[in-house]
PDB file of C-alpha atoms in Angstrom:
ATOM      1  CA  UNK A   1       0.000   0.000   0.000  1.00 43.00           C
ATOM      2  CA  UNK A   2       1.295   3.424  -0.860  1.00 50.00           C
ATOM      3  CA  UNK A   3       1.998   5.848   1.953  1.00 51.00           C
ATOM      4  CA  UNK A   4      -0.952   8.090   2.619  1.00 48.00           C
ATOM      5  CA  UNK A   5      -0.067  11.746   2.908  1.00 56.00           C
ATOM      6  CA  UNK A   6      -3.290  13.433   3.939  1.00 57.00           C
ATOM      7  CA  UNK A   7      -6.411  13.000   6.005  1.00 53.00           C
ATOM      8  CA  UNK A   8      -8.424  13.230   2.798  1.00 57.00           C
ATOM      9  CA  UNK A   9      -6.688  10.122   1.473  1.00 60.00           C
ATOM     10  CA  UNK A  10      -6.956   8.422   4.838  1.00 56.00           C
ATOM     11  CA  UNK A  11     -10.714   9.003   4.982  1.00 58.00           C
ATOM     12  CA  UNK A  12     -11.165   6.612   2.065  1.00 63.00           C
ATOM     13  CA  UNK A  13      -9.926   3.804   4.283  1.00 59.00           C
ATOM     14  CA  UNK A  14     -11.050   4.728   7.790  1.00 61.00           C
ATOM     15  CA  UNK A  15     -14.236   6.152   9.288  1.00 62.00           C
ATOM     16  CA  UNK A  16     -14.359   9.913   9.717  1.00 65.00           C
ATOM     17  CA  UNK A  17     -14.040   9.883  13.545  1.00 68.00           C
ATOM     18  CA  UNK A  18     -10.681   8.135  13.328  1.00 67.00           C
ATOM     19  CA  UNK A  19      -9.420  10.673  10.793  1.00 67.00           C
ATOM     20  CA  UNK A  20     -10.712  13.507  12.964  1.00 71.00           C
ATOM     21  CA  UNK A  21      -9.031  12.112  16.062  1.00 69.00           C
ATOM     22  CA  UNK A  22      -5.776  11.683  14.174  1.00 70.00           C
ATOM     23  CA  UNK A  23      -5.856  15.369  13.292  1.00 72.00           C
ATOM     24  CA  UNK A  24      -6.740  16.375  16.861  1.00 70.00           C
ATOM     25  CA  UNK A  25      -3.769  14.512  18.294  1.00 66.00           C
ATOM     26  CA  UNK A  26      -1.450  15.423  15.393  1.00 69.00           C
ATOM     27  CA  UNK A  27      -0.788  11.844  14.370  1.00 65.00           C
ATOM     28  CA  UNK A  28       0.530  11.073  10.910  1.00 68.00           C
ATOM     29  CA  UNK A  29      -2.162   9.345   8.811  1.00 63.00           C
ATOM     30  CA  UNK A  30       0.234   6.735   7.422  1.00 66.00           C
ATOM     31  CA  UNK A  31       1.224   5.744  10.957  1.00 68.00           C
ATOM     32  CA  UNK A  32      -2.387   4.980  11.792  1.00 66.00           C
ATOM     33  CA  UNK A  33      -3.338   3.174   8.594  1.00 65.00           C
ATOM     34  CA  UNK A  34      -0.277   0.927   8.805  1.00 69.00           C
ATOM     35  CA  UNK A  35      -0.776   0.043  12.464  1.00 72.00           C
ATOM     36  CA  UNK A  36      -4.309  -0.772  13.672  1.00 71.00           C
ATOM     37  CA  UNK A  37      -3.084  -0.694  17.273  1.00 76.00           C
ATOM     38  CA  UNK A  38      -2.500   3.043  16.839  1.00 73.00           C
ATOM     39  CA  UNK A  39      -6.199   3.452  16.091  1.00 72.00           C
ATOM     40  CA  UNK A  40      -7.085   1.694  19.350  1.00 74.00           C
ATOM     41  CA  UNK A  41      -4.696   3.809  21.387  1.00 77.00           C
ATOM     42  CA  UNK A  42      -6.009   6.940  19.674  1.00 72.00           C
ATOM     43  CA  UNK A  43      -9.596   6.119  20.619  1.00 72.00           C
ATOM     44  CA  UNK A  44      -8.508   5.338  24.167  1.00 78.00           C
ATOM     45  CA  UNK A  45      -6.663   8.665  24.355  1.00 76.00           C
ATOM     46  CA  UNK A  46      -9.777  10.434  23.077  1.00 74.00           C
ATOM     47  CA  UNK A  47     -11.970   8.793  25.704  1.00 74.00           C
ATOM     48  CA  UNK A  48      -9.644   9.860  28.518  1.00 76.00           C
ATOM     49  CA  UNK A  49      -9.426  13.390  27.136  1.00 71.00           C
ATOM     50  CA  UNK A  50     -13.186  13.880  26.977  1.00 70.00           C
ATOM     51  CA  UNK A  51     -14.244  11.790  29.956  1.00 68.00           C
ATOM     52  CA  UNK A  52     -14.818  14.930  32.007  1.00 59.00           C
ATOM     53  CA  UNK A  53     -17.733  16.117  29.856  1.00 55.00           C
TER      54      UNK A  53
END
């Protein structure tokens, strides 16, 4: 798979919330798409961040 350079490209492969979270936490899209564990840790990080609401 070619390296994905932008969130727009990434959004073809992953649901919008994951792309959005990647942008929020400044994670490189190719890092996420190549490593599903990163997606899990990203969601976990998001939950901790917004738990207080």
